[in-house]
Short mmCIF file of C-alpha atoms in Angstrom, two decimals:
data_model
loop_
_atom_site.label_atom_id
_atom_site.label_comp_id
_atom_site.label_asym_id
_atom_site.label_seq_id
_atom_site.Cartn_x
_atom_site.Cartn_y
_atom_site.Cartn_z
CA MET A 1 28.09 13.69 -34.91
CA ALA A 2 26.58 11.19 -37.36
CA ASN A 3 30.03 9.84 -38.27
CA LYS A 4 30.96 9.49 -34.60
CA ASN A 5 27.74 7.57 -33.87
CA VAL A 6 28.49 5.17 -36.72
CA LYS A 7 32.07 4.66 -35.53
CA ASP A 8 30.98 4.12 -31.92
CA THR A 9 28.42 1.54 -33.02
CA ALA A 10 30.98 -0.25 -35.20
CA PHE A 11 33.56 -0.44 -32.40
CA LEU A 12 30.90 -1.53 -29.92
CA ILE A 13 29.89 -4.40 -32.20
CA LEU A 14 33.57 -5.32 -32.71
CA ALA A 15 34.25 -5.32 -28.96
CA LEU A 16 31.18 -7.43 -28.20
CA ALA A 17 32.18 -9.85 -30.95
CA VAL A 18 35.63 -10.24 -29.38
CA ILE A 19 34.20 -10.70 -25.87
CA ILE A 20 31.45 -13.13 -26.85
CA GLY A 21 33.54 -14.92 -29.47
CA SER A 22 36.32 -15.66 -27.01
CA ARG A 23 33.85 -17.44 -24.71
CA LEU A 24 32.85 -19.73 -27.57
CA MET A 25 36.43 -20.64 -28.51
CA PRO A 26 37.99 -23.86 -27.19
CA GLY A 27 41.13 -23.71 -25.12
CA MET A 28 44.32 -23.32 -27.16
CA TRP A 29 48.02 -22.41 -26.88
CA GLY A 30 48.05 -24.11 -23.50
CA LEU A 31 45.27 -21.89 -22.16
CA SER A 32 41.91 -23.10 -20.85
CA GLN A 33 38.62 -22.05 -22.42
CA GLU A 34 37.96 -19.70 -19.52
CA ALA A 35 41.42 -18.17 -19.87
CA MET A 36 40.53 -17.43 -23.49
CA GLY A 37 37.38 -15.76 -22.19
CA VAL A 38 39.37 -13.53 -19.83
CA LEU A 39 41.68 -12.52 -22.68
CA GLY A 40 38.63 -11.76 -24.82
CA VAL A 41 37.24 -9.48 -22.10
CA PHE A 42 40.64 -7.81 -21.84
CA PHE A 43 40.98 -7.05 -25.55
CA GLY A 44 37.29 -6.19 -25.93
CA SER A 45 37.54 -3.74 -23.03
CA LEU A 46 40.62 -2.13 -24.57
CA ILE A 47 38.67 -1.54 -27.78
CA LEU A 48 35.82 0.07 -25.84
CA TRP A 49 38.06 2.22 -23.63
CA ILE A 50 40.26 3.47 -26.47
CA THR A 51 37.56 4.11 -29.07
CA ILE A 52 34.37 5.00 -27.15
CA SER A 53 34.84 5.99 -23.50
CA ILE A 54 36.29 4.84 -20.19
CA ASP A 55 33.08 5.28 -18.17
CA TRP A 56 29.93 3.34 -19.14
CA PRO A 57 31.77 0.75 -21.31
CA SER A 58 33.41 -0.43 -18.08
CA MET A 59 30.00 -1.84 -17.16
CA ILE A 60 30.25 -4.19 -20.14
CA THR A 61 33.58 -5.36 -18.70
CA LEU A 62 31.91 -6.13 -15.37
CA MET A 63 29.02 -7.90 -17.09
CA ALA A 64 31.40 -10.08 -19.14
CA LEU A 65 33.55 -10.99 -16.13
CA GLY A 66 30.45 -11.85 -14.13
CA PHE A 67 29.50 -14.54 -16.64
CA LEU A 68 32.85 -16.31 -16.19
CA PRO A 69 32.24 -19.33 -13.89
CA THR A 70 35.42 -18.91 -11.86
CA PHE A 71 34.47 -15.39 -10.80
CA GLY A 72 30.71 -14.99 -11.09
CA PHE A 73 28.85 -11.79 -10.34
CA SER A 74 29.22 -11.85 -6.56
CA LYS A 75 33.03 -12.06 -6.72
CA THR A 76 33.13 -9.55 -9.58
CA PHE A 77 31.09 -6.96 -7.68
CA ALA A 78 33.02 -7.61 -4.46
CA GLY A 79 36.28 -7.13 -6.31
CA ALA A 80 35.15 -3.93 -8.02
CA PHE A 81 32.99 -2.27 -5.35
CA GLY A 82 33.71 -4.03 -2.08
CA ASN A 83 30.39 -5.87 -1.95
CA THR A 84 27.29 -6.63 -3.99
CA THR A 85 25.08 -4.28 -1.96
CA VAL A 86 27.04 -1.19 -3.01
CA ALA A 87 27.00 -2.31 -6.65
CA PHE A 88 23.25 -2.96 -6.49
CA LEU A 89 22.47 0.52 -5.16
CA LEU A 90 24.89 2.21 -7.56
CA PHE A 91 23.37 0.63 -10.67
CA THR A 92 19.78 0.98 -9.45
CA PHE A 93 20.20 4.71 -8.77
CA MET A 94 21.60 5.14 -12.29
CA LEU A 95 18.85 3.02 -13.85
CA VAL A 96 15.98 4.93 -12.25
CA TYR A 97 17.45 8.41 -12.79
CA PRO A 98 16.33 8.87 -16.43
CA LEU A 99 12.80 7.93 -15.35
CA SER A 100 12.75 10.95 -13.03
CA LYS A 101 13.48 13.22 -16.00
CA THR A 102 10.36 12.10 -17.87
CA ASN A 103 6.72 12.96 -17.21
CA PHE A 104 6.18 9.51 -15.69
CA VAL A 105 5.42 10.81 -12.18
CA ARG A 106 2.73 13.20 -13.42
CA ARG A 107 1.31 10.76 -15.96
CA CYS A 108 1.14 7.91 -13.45
CA THR A 109 -0.54 10.09 -10.82
CA ILE A 110 -3.08 11.45 -13.29
CA SER A 111 -4.03 7.93 -14.37
CA PHE A 112 -4.67 7.03 -10.73
CA ILE A 113 -6.62 10.12 -9.61
CA THR A 114 -8.78 10.64 -12.72
CA ASN A 115 -10.14 7.12 -13.19
CA ARG A 116 -13.86 6.48 -12.86
CA ILE A 117 -13.67 5.12 -9.31
CA ALA A 118 -11.48 7.98 -8.03
CA ARG A 119 -14.10 10.45 -9.26
CA LYS A 120 -16.88 8.88 -7.17
CA GLY A 121 -16.07 11.01 -4.12
CA PRO A 122 -13.43 12.85 -2.07
CA TRP A 123 -12.33 9.81 -0.07
CA TYR A 124 -12.01 7.71 -3.21
CA PHE A 125 -9.81 10.47 -4.64
CA VAL A 126 -7.61 10.52 -1.52
CA CYS A 127 -7.22 6.73 -1.62
CA PHE A 128 -6.06 6.79 -5.24
CA LEU A 129 -3.71 9.72 -4.62
CA PHE A 130 -1.99 7.77 -1.85
CA ALA A 131 -2.00 4.64 -4.01
CA ALA A 132 -0.24 6.54 -6.81
CA VAL A 133 2.69 7.73 -4.71
CA THR A 134 2.96 4.34 -3.01
CA PHE A 135 3.15 2.55 -6.36
CA MET A 136 5.86 4.86 -7.67
CA GLY A 137 7.69 4.63 -4.36
CA LEU A 138 8.12 0.89 -4.80
CA PHE A 139 11.01 1.49 -7.19
CA VAL A 140 11.94 5.19 -6.87
CA SER A 141 14.03 6.62 -4.02
CA PRO A 142 11.78 8.41 -1.47
CA SER A 143 13.79 11.64 -1.59
CA VAL A 144 13.81 11.75 -5.40
CA LEU A 145 10.11 10.89 -5.64
CA PHE A 146 8.95 13.43 -3.07
CA VAL A 147 10.96 16.28 -4.56
CA ALA A 148 9.69 15.39 -8.05
CA PHE A 149 6.10 14.99 -6.84
CA MET A 150 5.82 18.16 -4.76
CA PRO A 151 5.30 20.63 -7.66
CA PHE A 152 2.57 18.39 -9.10
CA LEU A 153 0.91 18.04 -5.70
CA GLU A 154 0.77 21.84 -5.55
CA ASP A 155 -0.96 21.77 -8.97
CA ILE A 156 -3.48 19.26 -7.63
CA PHE A 157 -4.22 21.50 -4.65
CA GLN A 158 -4.73 24.45 -6.97
CA VAL A 159 -7.05 22.61 -9.36
CA LEU A 160 -9.14 21.19 -6.52
CA GLU A 161 -9.10 24.54 -4.70
CA VAL A 162 -7.67 23.03 -1.52
CA LYS A 163 -6.76 25.79 0.92
CA LYS A 164 -3.66 26.05 3.08
CA GLY A 165 -4.44 25.82 6.76
CA GLY A 166 -7.34 23.44 6.14
CA LYS A 167 -7.49 19.92 7.49
CA THR A 168 -7.80 18.34 4.03
CA GLY A 169 -4.61 19.92 2.70
CA ASN A 170 -2.81 18.94 5.89
CA MET A 171 -4.07 15.36 5.58
CA MET A 172 -3.12 15.02 1.91
CA MET A 173 0.40 16.33 2.52
CA LEU A 174 0.84 14.12 5.59
CA GLY A 175 -0.50 11.08 3.79
CA THR A 176 1.71 11.65 0.77
CA ALA A 177 4.85 11.95 2.90
CA ILE A 178 3.98 8.94 5.05
CA CYS A 179 3.07 6.74 2.07
CA ILE A 180 6.31 7.57 0.27
CA SER A 181 8.31 6.76 3.40
CA LEU A 182 6.45 3.48 3.89
CA SER A 183 6.97 2.52 0.25
CA SER A 184 10.74 2.71 0.79
CA GLY A 185 10.43 -0.37 3.00
CA MET A 186 7.98 -2.30 0.84
CA THR A 187 10.61 -3.35 -1.71
CA ALA A 188 14.39 -3.45 -1.85
CA ILE A 189 14.41 -1.93 -5.35
CA GLY A 190 16.63 1.14 -5.10
CA HIS A 191 15.96 1.44 -1.37
CA VAL A 192 18.96 1.48 0.91
CA TRP A 193 17.72 0.12 4.25
CA PRO A 194 15.96 -3.06 3.02
CA THR A 195 18.95 -3.80 0.80
CA MET A 196 21.33 -3.38 3.73
CA ALA A 197 19.21 -5.59 5.99
CA ILE A 198 19.20 -8.38 3.40
CA GLY A 199 22.94 -7.95 2.93
CA TYR A 200 23.62 -8.23 6.67
CA TYR A 201 21.55 -11.39 6.92
CA THR A 202 23.28 -12.98 3.93
CA SER A 203 26.73 -12.02 5.21
CA ALA A 204 26.06 -13.40 8.70
CA THR A 205 24.27 -16.63 7.78
CA GLY A 206 25.18 -17.42 4.18
CA HIS A 207 21.48 -17.58 3.30
CA ASP A 208 19.91 -15.21 0.80
CA VAL A 209 16.57 -13.41 0.63
CA ASN A 210 15.54 -12.65 -2.94
CA GLN A 211 13.50 -9.70 -4.16
CA PHE A 212 10.32 -11.75 -4.52
CA GLN A 213 10.50 -13.05 -0.96
CA TYR A 214 11.05 -9.58 0.44
CA MET A 215 8.22 -8.04 -1.58
CA ALA A 216 5.85 -10.87 -0.64
CA MET A 217 6.37 -9.74 2.95
CA GLY A 218 6.91 -6.00 2.54
CA ILE A 219 4.13 -5.05 0.10
CA PRO A 220 1.23 -6.59 2.11
CA THR A 221 2.61 -4.94 5.25
CA GLY A 222 2.71 -1.54 3.57
CA ILE A 223 -0.80 -1.92 2.14
CA ILE A 224 -2.20 -2.83 5.58
CA LEU A 225 -0.52 0.19 7.20
CA ILE A 226 -1.77 2.59 4.50
CA ILE A 227 -5.33 1.27 4.82
CA LEU A 228 -5.15 1.79 8.59
CA LEU A 229 -3.80 5.32 8.01
CA ILE A 230 -6.70 6.22 5.71
CA LEU A 231 -9.22 4.76 8.17
CA ALA A 232 -7.65 6.80 10.97
CA PHE A 233 -7.85 9.96 8.85
CA LYS A 234 -11.51 9.26 8.08
CA LEU A 235 -12.68 8.11 11.51
CA LEU A 236 -10.40 10.04 13.88
CA TYR A 237 -9.08 13.11 12.05
CA ARG A 238 -12.33 13.73 10.13
CA PRO A 239 -11.34 16.76 8.01
CA ASP A 240 -14.34 19.09 7.95
CA ASP A 241 -13.51 20.51 4.51
CA ILE A 242 -13.06 17.20 2.69
CA HIS A 243 -16.43 17.52 0.95
CA ASN A 244 -15.31 20.73 -0.76
CA ILE A 245 -13.16 18.57 -3.03
CA ARG A 246 -14.66 17.94 -6.46
CA PRO A 247 -12.59 15.04 -7.88
CA GLU A 248 -13.92 15.59 -11.40
CA LYS A 249 -11.96 18.86 -11.53
CA ALA A 250 -8.78 16.79 -11.67
CA LEU A 251 -9.74 15.82 -15.23
CA GLY A 252 -8.35 19.19 -16.26
CA LEU A 253 -4.86 17.89 -15.42
CA ARG A 254 -4.98 15.33 -18.23
CA GLY A 255 -4.17 17.91 -20.88
CA THR A 256 -1.13 19.22 -19.00
CA VAL A 257 1.06 16.20 -19.73
CA PRO A 258 2.08 15.18 -23.26
CA ALA A 259 1.77 11.58 -24.37
CA ALA A 260 4.65 9.26 -23.58
CA ASP A 261 7.30 9.38 -26.31
CA LEU A 262 9.59 6.61 -27.55
CA LYS A 263 12.31 7.61 -25.08
CA GLU A 264 10.03 7.29 -22.06
CA ASN A 265 8.56 3.99 -23.28
CA ILE A 266 12.01 2.46 -23.70
CA ILE A 267 13.11 3.63 -20.25
CA LEU A 268 9.95 2.22 -18.67
CA GLY A 269 10.40 -1.02 -20.57
CA VAL A 270 13.97 -1.43 -19.35
CA VAL A 271 12.99 -0.66 -15.74
CA PHE A 272 10.19 -3.21 -15.74
CA PHE A 273 12.43 -5.74 -17.50
CA THR A 274 14.90 -5.28 -14.64
CA VAL A 275 12.15 -5.80 -12.06
CA PHE A 276 11.10 -8.96 -13.93
CA LEU A 277 14.66 -10.32 -13.71
CA TRP A 278 14.51 -9.75 -9.94
CA ILE A 279 11.19 -11.45 -9.24
CA GLY A 280 10.66 -13.75 -12.25
CA PRO A 281 13.17 -16.47 -11.28
CA SER A 282 11.40 -17.03 -7.94
CA LEU A 283 8.28 -18.07 -9.83
CA ILE A 284 10.12 -20.96 -11.53
CA LYS A 285 12.07 -22.17 -8.51
CA GLY A 286 9.95 -25.29 -8.07
CA VAL A 287 9.58 -25.99 -11.79
CA LEU A 288 13.09 -25.31 -13.11
CA PRO A 289 15.37 -25.42 -10.05
CA GLU A 290 18.61 -25.51 -12.08
CA LEU A 291 17.65 -22.43 -14.11
CA TYR A 292 16.59 -20.69 -10.89
CA ALA A 293 19.92 -21.51 -9.25
CA THR A 294 21.82 -20.15 -12.26
CA ILE A 295 19.90 -16.88 -12.44
CA ASN A 296 19.93 -16.47 -8.66
CA SER A 297 23.73 -16.80 -8.67
CA TRP A 298 23.95 -13.64 -10.78
CA SER A 299 23.10 -11.60 -7.63
CA THR A 300 20.63 -8.72 -7.37
CA ALA A 301 23.13 -6.26 -8.86
CA MET A 302 23.26 -7.94 -12.27
CA PRO A 303 19.75 -6.92 -13.54
CA PRO A 304 20.25 -3.16 -12.97
CA LEU A 305 23.75 -3.44 -14.45
CA LEU A 306 22.22 -4.98 -17.58
CA GLY A 307 19.50 -2.32 -17.59
CA CYS A 308 22.07 0.48 -17.42
CA ILE A 309 24.07 -1.03 -20.28
CA ILE A 310 20.92 -1.19 -22.44
CA LEU A 311 20.17 2.48 -21.71
CA PHE A 312 23.76 3.50 -22.41
CA ILE A 313 23.80 1.67 -25.73
CA THR A 314 20.33 2.74 -26.91
CA LYS A 315 20.08 6.10 -28.67
CA VAL A 316 16.99 8.17 -29.54
CA ASP A 317 17.46 11.18 -31.82
CA GLY A 318 21.22 10.64 -31.67
CA GLU A 319 21.42 10.83 -27.85
CA ARG A 320 21.99 8.01 -25.42
CA LEU A 321 19.06 7.39 -23.08
CA LEU A 322 21.45 7.45 -20.13
CA ASN A 323 24.23 10.01 -19.87
CA PHE A 324 27.02 8.73 -17.63
CA LYS A 325 28.27 12.09 -16.33
CA GLU A 326 24.77 13.38 -15.60
CA ALA A 327 23.64 10.15 -13.97
CA THR A 328 26.67 9.95 -11.70
CA THR A 329 26.49 13.60 -10.64
CA LYS A 330 22.72 14.00 -10.28
CA GLY A 331 21.24 10.52 -10.06
CA ILE A 332 23.42 8.71 -7.54
CA LEU A 333 23.06 9.51 -3.84
CA TRP A 334 26.78 9.25 -3.14
CA GLY A 335 26.35 9.88 0.57
CA SER A 336 24.09 6.84 0.83
CA ILE A 337 26.48 4.76 -1.29
CA LEU A 338 29.49 5.69 0.84
CA MET A 339 27.65 5.12 4.09
CA THR A 340 26.23 1.82 2.85
CA GLY A 341 29.71 0.56 2.04
CA ALA A 342 31.06 1.66 5.40
CA ALA A 343 28.02 0.48 7.36
CA THR A 344 27.95 -2.91 5.61
CA TRP A 345 31.56 -3.57 6.50
CA LEU A 346 30.97 -2.20 10.02
CA GLY A 347 28.08 -4.62 10.42
CA SER A 348 30.31 -7.50 9.33
CA CYS A 349 32.92 -6.42 11.86
CA LEU A 350 30.34 -6.19 14.64
CA THR A 351 29.11 -9.73 13.97
CA ASN A 352 32.57 -11.22 13.36
CA ALA A 353 33.00 -14.22 15.65
CA ASP A 354 36.72 -13.51 16.20
CA ILE A 355 36.00 -10.03 17.58
CA GLY A 356 33.68 -11.34 20.28
CA ILE A 357 31.03 -8.60 20.27
CA SER A 358 28.32 -11.07 19.23
CA ASP A 359 29.11 -13.35 22.18
CA TRP A 360 29.21 -10.37 24.54
CA LEU A 361 25.84 -9.12 23.32
CA THR A 362 24.36 -12.58 23.66
CA VAL A 363 25.57 -12.89 27.25
CA THR A 364 24.58 -9.32 28.14
CA LEU A 365 21.10 -9.52 26.68
CA SER A 366 20.45 -13.12 27.66
CA PRO A 367 18.77 -12.18 30.98
CA LEU A 368 16.31 -10.05 29.01
CA THR A 369 15.80 -12.41 26.10
CA ALA A 370 15.56 -15.48 28.33
CA SER A 371 12.51 -14.02 30.02
CA LEU A 372 10.89 -13.09 26.72
CA PRO A 373 8.98 -15.43 24.45
CA ILE A 374 9.87 -15.38 20.75
CA MET A 375 7.09 -12.91 20.00
CA GLY A 376 8.34 -10.72 22.83
CA MET A 377 11.77 -10.52 21.21
CA VAL A 378 10.17 -9.66 17.87
CA VAL A 379 8.22 -6.81 19.51
CA PHE A 380 11.40 -5.66 21.27
CA PHE A 381 13.43 -5.37 18.05
CA MET A 382 10.57 -3.78 16.10
CA THR A 383 10.00 -1.18 18.83
CA TRP A 384 13.71 -0.40 18.95
CA ALA A 385 13.99 -0.07 15.16
CA VAL A 386 10.89 2.11 14.70
CA LEU A 387 11.74 4.44 17.59
CA GLU A 388 15.39 4.86 16.60
CA THR A 389 14.67 5.50 12.91
CA ASN A 390 12.41 8.43 13.82
CA PHE A 391 15.20 10.19 15.68
CA SER A 392 18.29 9.14 13.74
CA SER A 393 19.43 7.96 10.32
CA ASN A 394 17.54 5.12 8.64
CA ILE A 395 20.86 3.56 7.66
CA VAL A 396 22.29 3.77 11.19
CA THR A 397 19.11 2.19 12.55
CA THR A 398 19.33 -0.69 10.09
CA THR A 399 22.99 -1.27 10.90
CA VAL A 400 22.71 -1.21 14.68
CA VAL A 401 19.45 -3.11 15.15
CA SER A 402 20.28 -5.72 12.48
CA ALA A 403 23.69 -6.40 14.05
CA VAL A 404 22.24 -6.91 17.52
CA ALA A 405 19.28 -8.95 16.24
CA LEU A 406 21.62 -11.24 14.30
CA SER A 407 23.88 -11.69 17.32
CA VAL A 408 21.03 -12.52 19.70
CA LEU A 409 18.69 -14.49 17.46
CA THR A 410 21.31 -16.69 15.80
CA ALA A 411 22.33 -17.88 19.28
CA LEU A 412 18.87 -19.38 19.81
CA PRO A 413 18.19 -23.03 18.95
CA ALA A 414 17.84 -23.63 15.22
CA GLY A 415 14.29 -23.14 14.05
CA ALA A 416 13.20 -21.27 17.18
CA VAL A 417 12.87 -17.99 15.30
CA SER A 418 12.94 -16.91 11.65
CA VAL A 419 16.06 -14.76 11.80
CA GLY A 420 15.79 -13.72 8.15
CA THR A 421 12.24 -12.46 8.66
CA VAL A 422 13.16 -10.36 11.69
CA VAL A 423 16.19 -8.78 9.98
CA CYS A 424 14.13 -8.00 6.85
CA MET A 425 11.47 -6.48 9.10
CA VAL A 426 14.16 -4.20 10.53
CA GLY A 427 14.77 -3.02 6.97
CA PHE A 428 11.06 -2.23 6.62
CA ALA A 429 10.85 -0.62 10.06
CA ALA A 430 13.65 1.79 9.13
CA GLY A 431 11.25 3.36 6.60
CA VAL A 432 8.59 4.05 9.24
CA SER A 433 10.18 7.41 9.94
CA SER A 434 7.67 10.26 9.66
CA MET A 435 7.66 11.67 13.21
CA THR A 436 10.56 14.11 13.03
CA PRO A 437 12.73 15.79 10.37
CA ALA A 438 15.57 13.52 11.51
CA GLY A 439 13.70 10.45 10.26
CA GLN A 440 13.37 11.01 6.52
CA SER A 441 15.23 14.29 6.38
CA THR A 442 14.35 15.29 2.81
CA VAL A 443 10.75 14.08 2.81
CA ASN A 444 9.78 15.32 6.27
CA THR A 445 11.63 18.62 6.04
CA VAL A 446 10.20 19.52 2.62
CA ALA A 447 6.69 18.53 3.73
CA ILE A 448 6.88 20.76 6.82
CA GLY A 449 8.51 23.59 4.88
CA SER A 450 5.77 23.53 2.24
CA GLY A 451 3.32 25.18 4.63
CA TRP A 452 0.67 22.51 4.04
CA THR A 453 1.48 20.66 7.26
CA THR A 454 3.30 21.35 10.52
CA ALA A 455 5.96 19.72 12.64
CA LYS A 456 3.29 19.04 15.28
CA SER A 457 1.05 17.22 12.80
CA MET A 458 4.00 15.20 11.50
CA PHE A 459 4.92 14.19 15.03
CA ILE A 460 1.38 13.15 15.96
CA TRP A 461 0.59 11.20 12.79
CA GLY A 462 4.12 9.89 12.45
CA GLY A 463 3.77 8.65 16.02
CA PHE A 464 0.45 7.00 15.15
CA MET A 465 2.11 5.19 12.26
CA ALA A 466 5.05 4.18 14.48
CA VAL A 467 2.78 2.48 17.04
CA THR A 468 0.65 0.92 14.32
CA ALA A 469 3.71 -0.35 12.45
CA ILE A 470 5.16 -1.99 15.56
CA LEU A 471 1.92 -3.92 16.08
CA VAL A 472 1.45 -4.88 12.43
CA LEU A 473 5.10 -5.89 11.95
CA SER A 474 5.11 -7.99 15.11
CA PHE A 475 1.76 -9.76 14.84
CA VAL A 476 1.03 -9.82 11.10
CA THR A 477 4.28 -9.47 9.18
CA TYR A 478 6.34 -11.88 11.26
CA PRO A 479 3.94 -14.84 10.89
CA LEU A 480 3.60 -14.04 7.16
CA GLY A 481 7.34 -13.63 6.62
CA SER A 482 8.12 -16.85 8.49
CA LEU A 483 6.18 -18.76 5.84
CA ILE A 484 8.13 -17.10 3.00
CA ILE A 485 11.64 -16.57 4.32
CA GLN A 486 13.47 -19.60 5.67
#
């Protein structure tokens, strides 16, 4: 094993030297400098495929081709995966998977619910519990997070002596499920529906919405909705057994999780480095516009690709931090990937000017939209998206509502409405799906099946969040998003 590790490292260094060295060479033998670069990628890839493996080294091939000016990352991902959106989700699922195998979920939650403020009272504890799952949900798939969090939530109930059938247990399970679902719309990091909405908008208009812009709109919206949910629990639901909770008992959970090891720290570091590459460039847009334009041209799929390569290369105790076979079989939601690819292309077909569906929709809906003010149309699309996502697939909702919204809103006079904001809001609205098991199938079904809540409670409180979300999205998020997204 030791000899193989040494050989793999040697061949990896050789391949990288060939790939990088070829980009630094001047054109020769009648070939341009970029042609030399392509040949370098070719021979470097052969070294990797023959000596190491055919799976994860292929990512280095994609990375190297993406840096060639003629192709770039967008063309590279489109050529390899059909479109950038599919590549983004594929690499992000792989990147986050090793994090789910660590004790990060438990450790993060414990740090939230055992701090000094959380121990001041039951409602403080509940607020920090919901804050913990929301924070983790910003970059972890809702299904993966909820399944990973459920056993620990049961431990919390046991330590705090929360009883099944009581209003407090019901509230905590409901709140956890709702917050995780909402968090899936607060960022586009590893979340399918916001990513698809952004992709549809970019494909239809040629304009892009970066991660920072989306989060600047999505995170405040989610925080407002969660605050309103907690206030409704406190003022309307008023669990009579909430005062039986003794938050200080949660301190006993601290000893159940070992300290973070080197492996976990590296994984966390790579994940946060990836997030920085997504949002960092937006902070220098006005100061270093050329650097911003260069980094932004790499597309959103490049940072997780780089993160995956780092995890594949890095070894701890002789093992790679990311195992390709395990990540592709257990970490990637292939159903979502396949449907995203199909739905993205379907959306492009629906909005294709040569097909004529966009013009037909515009003419058909014009009597309705003509009588509605701009805010009325925003309310219309938000109501449609939130209602549909609670009774059908989040992805289908994003596809259908985004396609119609793009067809109708782009036909309005330029500047009359912020089309990008509305389409991104559809991506958020698709995550407001806690009414029925059909909404977030894994999250809602597991929550109801746990015995801590019921289908009736999910329907009532999911319905409350649906109505609240429509109002907040329409009258708070849209004005905010219009200032951020052009």
